[in-house]
Coordinates of C-alpha atoms (C1' of nucleotides) in Angstrom, one line a residue:
Chain A
M1 CA 38.7 -25.2 -27.7
T2 CA 39.3 -21.7 -28.7
T3 CA 39.8 -18.8 -26.6
S4 CA 37.0 -17.5 -26.8
D5 CA 35.5 -16.2 -23.5
P6 CA 31.6 -17.3 -24.5
S7 CA 30.5 -14.4 -20.7
L8 CA 31.5 -11.7 -23.4
A9 CA 28.2 -12.0 -25.1
K10 CA 29.0 -10.6 -28.4
R11 CA 31.5 -7.1 -29.0
R12 CA 30.4 -4.3 -29.9
P13 CA 32.7 -2.5 -33.4
R14 CA 34.7 0.4 -32.5
A15 CA 32.7 3.7 -33.5
R16 CA 34.2 5.9 -36.5
R17 CA 35.8 8.3 -35.4
G18 CA 33.3 11.4 -34.9
Q19 CA 31.0 8.7 -33.7
G20 CA 31.6 8.2 -30.3
E21 CA 28.6 9.5 -28.9
L22 CA 26.8 6.6 -30.8
L23 CA 27.5 4.7 -28.3
R24 CA 26.5 7.0 -24.9
Q25 CA 22.8 6.0 -26.8
D26 CA 23.7 2.0 -26.6
I27 CA 24.5 3.0 -23.3
L28 CA 21.4 4.5 -21.8
R29 CA 19.5 2.0 -23.9
A30 CA 20.8 -0.8 -21.9
A31 CA 21.0 1.0 -19.0
E32 CA 17.4 1.9 -19.2
D33 CA 16.6 -1.9 -20.2
L34 CA 18.1 -3.4 -16.7
L35 CA 17.0 -1.2 -14.6
I36 CA 13.2 -1.5 -15.6
R37 CA 13.8 -5.6 -15.4
K38 CA 16.3 -4.9 -12.2
G39 CA 13.7 -2.6 -11.0
D40 CA 16.3 -0.5 -8.2
A41 CA 19.3 1.5 -9.5
D42 CA 21.7 -0.6 -6.9
A43 CA 20.9 -3.6 -8.8
V44 CA 22.3 -2.2 -12.3
S45 CA 25.6 -2.3 -12.2
I46 CA 27.9 -0.4 -14.8
R47 CA 29.5 -4.1 -15.3
A48 CA 25.8 -5.4 -16.8
V49 CA 25.5 -2.3 -18.8
A50 CA 28.9 -2.5 -20.1
E51 CA 28.6 -6.3 -21.2
A52 CA 25.1 -5.8 -22.5
V53 CA 26.3 -2.8 -25.1
G54 CA 29.1 -4.8 -26.2
V55 CA 32.1 -3.0 -24.5
T56 CA 34.5 -3.0 -21.0
P57 CA 33.6 -1.4 -18.5
P58 CA 35.3 1.7 -18.0
S59 CA 34.4 2.5 -22.3
I60 CA 31.5 3.6 -19.9
Y61 CA 33.1 6.8 -18.5
L62 CA 33.5 8.0 -21.0
H63 CA 29.9 9.5 -21.2
F64 CA 29.8 9.3 -18.1
A65 CA 31.1 10.3 -15.0
D66 CA 29.6 8.0 -12.5
K67 CA 27.6 5.6 -11.9
S68 CA 24.8 8.0 -10.1
D69 CA 25.6 10.3 -13.7
L70 CA 24.0 6.9 -15.1
I71 CA 21.2 6.5 -13.5
F72 CA 20.4 10.1 -12.8
H73 CA 20.1 10.1 -17.4
V74 CA 18.0 7.2 -18.0
C75 CA 15.5 8.9 -14.8
Q76 CA 15.6 12.0 -17.0
Q77 CA 14.8 10.2 -20.2
Q78 CA 12.1 8.2 -18.6
W79 CA 10.3 12.0 -17.4
E80 CA 10.3 13.1 -20.5
R81 CA 9.0 9.6 -22.2
F82 CA 5.8 9.7 -19.4
D83 CA 5.4 14.3 -19.9
H84 CA 5.4 14.0 -23.6
D85 CA 3.3 10.7 -24.0
L86 CA 0.5 12.4 -21.1
R87 CA 0.9 15.9 -22.9
A88 CA 0.0 14.2 -26.0
S89 CA -3.2 12.5 -24.8
V90 CA -4.6 15.6 -24.1
A91 CA -3.3 17.8 -27.2
G92 CA -5.9 20.4 -28.2
I93 CA -8.4 19.3 -25.5
D94 CA -9.7 22.8 -23.8
D95 CA -12.4 21.8 -21.7
P96 CA -10.7 21.5 -17.8
L97 CA -13.1 18.7 -17.5
A98 CA -12.8 16.6 -20.6
W99 CA -8.6 17.5 -19.9
L100 CA -9.2 16.1 -16.4
E101 CA -10.7 12.9 -17.8
R102 CA -8.3 12.8 -20.8
I103 CA -5.4 12.9 -18.7
G104 CA -6.4 10.7 -15.9
H105 CA -6.9 7.8 -18.1
A106 CA -4.1 9.0 -19.6
Y107 CA -1.6 8.5 -16.2
I108 CA -4.0 5.5 -15.8
R109 CA -3.2 3.8 -18.8
W110 CA 0.7 5.4 -18.5
G111 CA 1.4 3.6 -16.1
L112 CA 0.7 0.3 -16.6
A113 CA 1.3 -0.5 -19.4
N114 CA 4.9 0.4 -18.4
P115 CA 4.4 0.1 -14.7
E116 CA 8.4 -0.8 -14.1
H117 CA 8.5 2.5 -15.9
Y118 CA 6.1 3.8 -13.3
R119 CA 7.9 2.1 -10.1
I120 CA 11.1 4.8 -10.5
L121 CA 9.0 7.7 -11.0
F122 CA 6.7 7.6 -8.4
M123 CA 7.5 4.8 -6.3
S124 CA 11.4 4.6 -5.7
K125 CA 13.0 6.0 -2.3
P126 CA 14.1 9.5 -3.4
T127 CA 17.8 8.4 -2.9
Q128 CA 17.8 6.9 -5.1
V129 CA 17.6 10.0 -7.8
P130 CA 21.6 12.2 -7.2
A131 CA 20.5 14.9 -4.5
H132 CA 21.2 16.9 -7.2
V133 CA 18.1 16.9 -9.0
D134 CA 14.9 19.3 -8.3
K135 CA 12.3 16.9 -8.2
E136 CA 10.2 19.7 -7.2
Q137 CA 10.9 21.5 -10.0
V138 CA 11.1 18.4 -12.8
I139 CA 7.5 17.7 -11.2
M140 CA 6.0 20.7 -11.3
A141 CA 7.1 21.7 -15.2
G142 CA 5.1 18.3 -16.2
T143 CA 2.1 16.8 -16.2
F144 CA 0.9 18.0 -12.4
G145 CA 1.6 21.7 -13.1
D146 CA 0.0 21.3 -16.0
A147 CA -3.3 20.0 -14.9
L148 CA -2.4 22.9 -11.8
A149 CA -2.7 25.4 -14.0
V150 CA -6.0 23.6 -15.9
V151 CA -7.6 23.4 -12.7
T152 CA -6.7 26.8 -11.1
R153 CA -8.1 28.9 -14.5
A154 CA -11.3 26.6 -14.1
V155 CA -11.6 28.0 -10.7
E156 CA -11.2 31.7 -11.6
R157 CA -14.0 30.5 -14.3
G158 CA -16.5 28.9 -11.8
H159 CA -16.7 25.7 -13.5
L160 CA -14.7 24.0 -10.3
R161 CA -14.7 24.6 -6.6
G162 CA -12.6 24.2 -3.9
D163 CA -8.8 24.6 -3.8
P164 CA -7.1 24.2 -6.7
A165 CA -3.9 22.6 -4.9
L166 CA -6.1 20.4 -2.7
L167 CA -8.2 19.1 -6.2
T168 CA -5.2 18.7 -8.5
F169 CA -3.0 16.9 -5.3
S170 CA -6.2 14.8 -5.1
V171 CA -7.1 13.6 -8.2
W172 CA -3.1 12.8 -8.5
A173 CA -3.1 10.6 -5.9
A174 CA -6.9 9.4 -6.8
V175 CA -5.3 8.0 -10.3
H176 CA -1.5 6.4 -8.6
G177 CA -3.0 5.0 -5.8
L178 CA -4.9 3.1 -8.1
V179 CA -1.8 2.1 -10.7
S180 CA 1.0 1.9 -7.6
L181 CA -1.5 -0.4 -5.6
M182 CA -1.9 -2.7 -8.7
I183 CA 1.5 -3.1 -9.4
A184 CA 2.3 -3.6 -6.0
I185 CA -0.4 -5.7 -5.1
P186 CA -1.0 -7.7 -8.1
E187 CA -1.7 -10.7 -6.3
V188 CA -4.8 -9.9 -4.7
P189 CA -7.9 -10.9 -7.1
W190 CA -8.0 -6.6 -8.7
P191 CA -11.9 -6.3 -10.2
P192 CA -11.8 -5.9 -14.4
R193 CA -9.4 -3.8 -15.0
D194 CA -11.8 -0.8 -17.0
A195 CA -14.1 -1.7 -14.1
V196 CA -12.0 0.0 -12.1
V197 CA -10.3 2.4 -14.2
D198 CA -13.2 4.4 -15.5
F199 CA -14.6 4.4 -11.5
T200 CA -11.7 5.7 -10.2
V201 CA -11.3 8.1 -13.1
R202 CA -15.4 9.2 -12.5
R203 CA -14.8 9.3 -8.5
A204 CA -11.4 11.8 -9.1
L205 CA -13.6 14.3 -11.2
L206 CA -17.2 13.7 -9.2
S207 CA -15.3 15.1 -6.0
A208 CA -13.8 17.8 -8.3
T209 CA -17.4 19.1 -9.4
H210 CA -19.3 18.0 -6.5
S211 CA -18.7 20.0 -2.7
V212 CA -18.1 17.3 -0.4
Chain B
M1 CA 47.2 0.9 21.6
T2 CA 44.3 -1.0 22.8
T3 CA 44.0 -4.2 20.2
S4 CA 40.3 -3.4 20.8
D5 CA 38.6 -3.7 17.6
P6 CA 36.3 0.1 17.6
S7 CA 34.4 -1.6 14.9
L8 CA 32.7 -4.1 16.3
A9 CA 30.2 -1.2 18.0
K10 CA 29.4 -3.6 21.9
R11 CA 29.9 -7.0 21.8
R12 CA 26.8 -9.3 23.4
P13 CA 27.2 -11.0 26.5
R14 CA 26.8 -15.0 25.6
A15 CA 23.1 -16.2 26.7
R16 CA 22.2 -18.2 29.5
R17 CA 22.0 -21.7 28.7
G18 CA 17.7 -22.2 27.5
Q19 CA 18.1 -18.4 26.6
G20 CA 19.3 -18.4 23.0
E21 CA 15.8 -17.7 21.7
L22 CA 16.7 -13.8 23.1
L23 CA 19.0 -13.3 20.1
R24 CA 16.3 -14.2 17.9
Q25 CA 14.3 -11.6 19.2
D26 CA 16.9 -8.7 19.2
I27 CA 18.4 -10.6 16.0
L28 CA 15.0 -9.6 14.1
R29 CA 14.9 -5.6 16.2
A30 CA 18.0 -5.1 15.2
A31 CA 16.9 -6.3 11.0
E32 CA 13.9 -4.7 10.9
D33 CA 15.1 -2.0 12.6
L34 CA 17.4 -1.6 9.2
L35 CA 15.6 -2.6 6.8
I36 CA 13.4 0.6 8.5
R37 CA 16.7 2.7 8.2
K38 CA 18.1 1.5 4.2
G39 CA 14.4 0.5 2.9
D40 CA 15.5 -2.0 0.7
A41 CA 16.0 -5.9 1.8
D42 CA 18.6 -5.8 -0.5
A43 CA 20.7 -3.1 1.4
V44 CA 20.5 -5.0 4.2
S45 CA 23.4 -6.9 5.4
I46 CA 23.5 -9.9 7.1
R47 CA 27.1 -8.1 8.9
A48 CA 25.7 -4.9 9.9
V49 CA 23.0 -6.8 11.8
A50 CA 24.3 -9.0 13.1
E51 CA 27.2 -5.6 14.5
A52 CA 23.4 -4.0 15.6
V53 CA 23.2 -6.9 18.0
G54 CA 27.3 -7.6 18.3
V55 CA 27.3 -11.2 17.2
T56 CA 29.8 -12.3 14.4
P57 CA 27.8 -13.5 11.1
P58 CA 27.6 -16.8 11.4
S59 CA 25.4 -16.1 14.7
I60 CA 22.5 -15.3 12.7
Y61 CA 22.4 -18.3 11.2
L62 CA 21.7 -19.9 13.9
H63 CA 18.0 -18.9 14.6
F64 CA 17.0 -18.2 10.3
A65 CA 18.2 -20.8 8.0
D66 CA 19.1 -17.6 5.3
K67 CA 18.9 -13.5 4.2
S68 CA 15.7 -13.9 3.0
D69 CA 14.1 -16.0 5.9
L70 CA 15.3 -13.4 8.0
I71 CA 13.6 -10.7 5.7
F72 CA 11.1 -13.1 5.7
H73 CA 10.3 -13.1 9.2
V74 CA 10.4 -9.2 9.4
C75 CA 7.8 -9.1 7.5
Q76 CA 6.3 -10.7 8.7
Q77 CA 5.8 -9.0 12.0
Q78 CA 5.6 -5.8 10.3
W79 CA 1.7 -7.4 8.5
E80 CA 1.0 -8.2 11.7
R81 CA 2.2 -4.6 13.7
F82 CA -0.2 -3.1 10.8
D83 CA -2.9 -5.2 11.3
H84 CA -3.3 -5.1 15.6
D85 CA -2.9 -1.7 14.8
L86 CA -5.7 -0.9 12.7
R87 CA -8.3 -3.7 13.9
A88 CA -7.8 -2.0 17.3
S89 CA -8.7 1.6 15.1
V90 CA -12.4 0.4 14.7
A91 CA -12.6 -2.6 17.6
G92 CA -16.4 -1.9 18.9
I93 CA -18.0 0.1 15.4
D94 CA -20.5 -1.4 13.3
D95 CA -21.6 0.9 11.3
P96 CA -19.8 0.1 7.8
L97 CA -19.5 4.3 7.0
A98 CA -18.7 4.3 10.7
W99 CA -16.4 1.6 10.0
L100 CA -14.9 2.5 6.4
E101 CA -14.3 6.3 7.7
R102 CA -12.0 6.0 10.7
I103 CA -10.2 2.5 9.0
G104 CA -9.4 5.7 6.4
H105 CA -8.2 8.0 8.3
A106 CA -6.0 5.1 10.3
Y107 CA -5.1 2.9 6.7
I108 CA -3.9 7.1 6.6
R109 CA -2.1 8.1 9.7
W110 CA -0.9 4.8 10.0
G111 CA 1.3 4.5 6.8
L112 CA 2.0 8.7 7.5
A113 CA 3.6 7.8 10.9
N114 CA 5.7 4.5 9.2
P115 CA 6.5 6.0 6.2
E116 CA 8.8 3.3 5.8
H117 CA 7.4 0.0 7.2
Y118 CA 4.3 1.3 4.8
R119 CA 6.6 1.7 1.7
I120 CA 8.3 -1.9 2.8
L121 CA 4.2 -3.9 3.0
F122 CA 3.1 -2.1 0.6
M123 CA 5.5 0.0 -2.1
S124 CA 8.5 -2.5 -2.5
K125 CA 8.6 -5.2 -5.7
P126 CA 7.0 -8.4 -5.0
T127 CA 10.7 -10.1 -5.8
Q128 CA 12.1 -8.8 -2.5
V129 CA 9.1 -11.1 -0.5
P130 CA 10.7 -14.9 -0.8
A131 CA 8.9 -16.8 -2.3
H132 CA 7.5 -19.4 -0.4
V133 CA 5.0 -16.1 1.0
D134 CA 1.1 -16.4 -0.5
K135 CA 0.5 -12.4 -0.8
E136 CA -2.3 -12.9 -1.3
Q137 CA -3.1 -14.2 1.4
V138 CA -1.6 -12.1 3.8
I139 CA -3.8 -10.3 2.9
M140 CA -7.6 -11.1 2.6
A141 CA -7.0 -12.4 6.7
G142 CA -5.6 -8.9 7.2
T143 CA -8.0 -5.8 7.2
F144 CA -8.9 -5.6 3.5
G145 CA -11.2 -9.0 4.2
D146 CA -12.7 -7.3 7.1
A147 CA -13.2 -4.1 4.6
L148 CA -14.5 -6.6 2.3
A149 CA -16.5 -8.3 5.1
V150 CA -18.4 -5.5 6.3
V151 CA -19.1 -3.6 2.2
T152 CA -20.4 -7.0 1.7
R153 CA -22.9 -7.3 4.4
A154 CA -23.5 -3.3 4.1
V155 CA -24.5 -4.0 0.3
E156 CA -26.2 -6.7 1.3
R157 CA -28.2 -5.0 3.8
G158 CA -28.8 -1.8 1.2
H159 CA -26.7 0.8 2.7
L160 CA -24.7 0.4 0.2
R161 CA -24.8 0.2 -3.4
G162 CA -22.3 -1.6 -5.9
D163 CA -20.3 -4.2 -6.2
P164 CA -18.3 -4.7 -3.0
A165 CA -14.9 -6.1 -4.3
L166 CA -15.3 -2.8 -7.0
L167 CA -15.8 -0.6 -4.4
T168 CA -13.9 -2.0 -1.4
F169 CA -10.9 -2.2 -3.5
S170 CA -11.8 1.6 -4.7
V171 CA -11.1 3.0 -0.9
W172 CA -8.2 1.2 -0.6
A173 CA -6.8 2.5 -3.8
A174 CA -7.8 5.6 -2.2
V175 CA -6.3 6.0 0.5
H176 CA -3.4 3.7 0.1
G177 CA -2.9 6.9 -3.3
L178 CA -2.4 9.7 -0.7
V179 CA -0.1 8.1 2.2
S180 CA 2.2 6.2 -1.1
L181 CA 1.9 9.3 -3.4
M182 CA 3.1 12.0 0.0
I183 CA 6.1 9.3 1.3
A184 CA 7.3 8.9 -2.7
I185 CA 7.2 12.5 -3.3
P186 CA 7.9 14.6 0.0
E187 CA 9.7 17.5 -1.8
V188 CA 6.4 18.5 -3.8
P189 CA 4.2 21.5 -1.9
W190 CA 1.8 20.1 -0.7
P191 CA -1.2 21.0 0.7
P192 CA -1.6 21.2 4.9
R193 CA -2.1 17.4 5.6
D194 CA -5.6 17.3 7.5
A195 CA -7.4 18.9 4.3
V196 CA -5.6 16.5 2.2
V197 CA -6.9 13.9 4.2
D198 CA -10.3 14.6 5.7
F199 CA -10.5 15.3 1.9
T200 CA -9.1 12.0 0.8
V201 CA -11.9 9.8 3.4
R202 CA -14.3 12.5 2.7
R203 CA -14.5 11.6 -1.4
A204 CA -13.7 7.4 -0.6
L205 CA -17.3 6.9 1.0
L206 CA -19.0 9.8 -0.9
S207 CA -18.3 8.0 -4.0
A208 CA -19.8 3.8 -2.2
T209 CA -22.5 6.3 -1.0
H210 CA -23.3 7.7 -4.1
S211 CA -23.4 5.5 -7.7
V212 CA -21.1 7.9 -10.1
Chain C
dT1 C1' 29.9 -32.5 47.7
dG2 C1' 32.5 -33.4 44.0
dT3 C1' 33.2 -34.4 38.9
dA4 C1' 32.8 -36.0 33.7
dC5 C1' 30.4 -35.0 30.3
dA6 C1' 26.8 -33.1 27.0
dT7 C1' 24.9 -30.2 25.2
dC8 C1' 23.8 -24.7 24.7
dA9 C1' 25.4 -20.3 22.4
dG10 C1' 27.7 -19.1 20.1
dT11 C1' 33.4 -17.7 17.2
dG12 C1' 37.4 -16.5 13.9
dA13 C1' 38.7 -17.6 9.9
dA14 C1' 38.2 -18.0 5.5
dC15 C1' 35.7 -19.2 0.3
dG16 C1' 34.9 -16.6 -4.2
dC17 C1' 31.7 -13.5 -5.7
dG18 C1' 30.7 -9.0 -7.8
dC19 C1' 30.9 -4.4 -7.2
dG20 C1' 32.7 0.4 -8.9
dT21 C1' 36.8 2.9 -10.0
dT22 C1' 41.4 4.0 -11.5
dC23 C1' 45.4 3.7 -15.4
dA24 C1' 48.9 2.7 -18.4
dC25 C1' 47.7 1.3 -22.9
dT26 C1' 46.8 0.6 -27.9
dG27 C1' 45.1 0.6 -31.8
dA28 C1' 42.9 2.5 -35.8
dT29 C1' 41.2 7.0 -38.3
dG30 C1' 41.5 11.0 -40.1
dT31 C1' 44.9 16.1 -40.6
dA32 C1' 48.9 18.3 -41.6
dC33 C1' 51.9 19.1 -45.0
Chain D
dT1 C1' 50.1 10.8 -53.6
dG2 C1' 52.5 9.9 -49.3
dT3 C1' 53.9 9.6 -44.9
dA4 C1' 54.3 11.4 -40.1
dC5 C1' 51.9 12.3 -36.5
dA6 C1' 47.4 13.8 -32.9
dT7 C1' 43.1 12.3 -31.5
dC8 C1' 39.4 9.5 -30.5
dA9 C1' 37.5 5.1 -28.9
dG10 C1' 38.3 1.7 -26.7
dT11 C1' 41.6 -2.5 -24.0
dG12 C1' 43.2 -5.0 -20.3
dA13 C1' 44.5 -5.5 -15.6
dA14 C1' 44.5 -4.4 -10.9
dC15 C1' 42.1 -1.6 -7.1
dG16 C1' 40.2 -2.6 -2.0
dC17 C1' 35.3 -3.7 -0.4
dG18 C1' 31.8 -5.8 1.5
dC19 C1' 28.8 -9.5 0.4
dG20 C1' 26.8 -14.8 1.9
dT21 C1' 27.8 -18.7 3.6
dT22 C1' 30.2 -22.4 5.6
dC23 C1' 33.2 -24.9 8.7
dA24 C1' 36.2 -27.2 12.6
dC25 C1' 35.9 -25.0 16.9
dT26 C1' 35.7 -23.1 22.0
dG27 C1' 33.8 -23.1 26.3
dA28 C1' 30.5 -21.7 29.4
dT29 C1' 27.2 -24.4 32.1
dG30 C1' 23.9 -27.8 33.5
dT31 C1' 23.2 -32.4 34.7
dA32 C1' 24.1 -37.0 35.6
dC33 C1' 26.5 -39.7 38.6

DNA sequence: TGTACATCAGTGAACGCGCGTTCACTGATGTAC
DNA sequence: TGTACATCAGTGAACGCGCGTTCACTGATGTAC
């Protein structure tokens, strides 16, 4: 017979003065967690984020202008992590083909290891992202831009043949095809993961080295 | 100063006795239209469907058990149309490679011509489909099943080399990769559509004919 | 040919819910004097 | 060292909204006699 409300899981202790930014980080973490679990920005509510953090809903507005601002910052964090992880996988690699092979494997591995992140970044409706985000710039400044530069240099030096943009988009589509299909249609009897991953990467590179 | 409610666009005239099924078809059409426009089952409301058709919300329940039942039947219609269109594109083709090339082109063409249908069928969360639907069976009984049979026969007769399932999934992932990426990330400077489509199909077939 | 009646194809009002967001406020904490 | 005060980090209550679904009902229509 206590008056405590069981729906309010645990109240977060008030931050010390000057430590307001801590709540911002907690909100971002909780929102990302919910976005991953729900898979859709519409299904993430300000109220649920607040409860997960242990504060009341209006507290969210101390750190984010509105819901779309919050979702945007979550997505931005995810882009940063994606680019960071992929770039780390090819650190120090110079040979273009080795670079492409490594990044192809890393791309697929990342997507399959983080299916919900991947879904949000590469399989969701464009409208889920706030309108002011320039997606082209985000992609060109990220790992895809690196890949395009690597392929372009390789073509200029004669290591690869063909149109650099066509080759790069094509490799991207190949690895994306595998990742996104395995994420979207997992119910189907896929061949062993390693076999299909290796096959996909090898085929993507084959198309870059052979004229077809 | 009339009492007519402007929010109720146009009231559908009551069907004649025995013609109740007409409303069912109208509801399905309106729901599909809304699903296409919103791109997400959660964003389609019973009330919006009812208003589009020109009836009151409870009328929907005369023909569908609940919202998920309605969405399921819309998706089922879409699967049927997809399979029908693709099968029509390879009617009468016997040669496996010609069959694969045609179906590959038809697949990409269909996806790019019906991006929102494609998104719903192949890019959405599994949970958006009612739980009782066996997606594996839907896919195996459809065009993918046909493709698997064609490839299997071709391998048995020595026209293709490799594991049939691996080859078929691989071709699917290749064409799906292009379609889904162009749908999900249209903001990026894609090469000319025909070039990238041809390249993708040729590469997918190359991987089936060359051992890699 | 006329009429009572069962049935069909819906309607109108309401339910309880969760949502984003706003607004006036509170109470702890650091700081100036 | 003590105290008034500004500021910071939130809270509590409420707003209006759209949602899925239910329930009792209505009125036109075809049919049996």
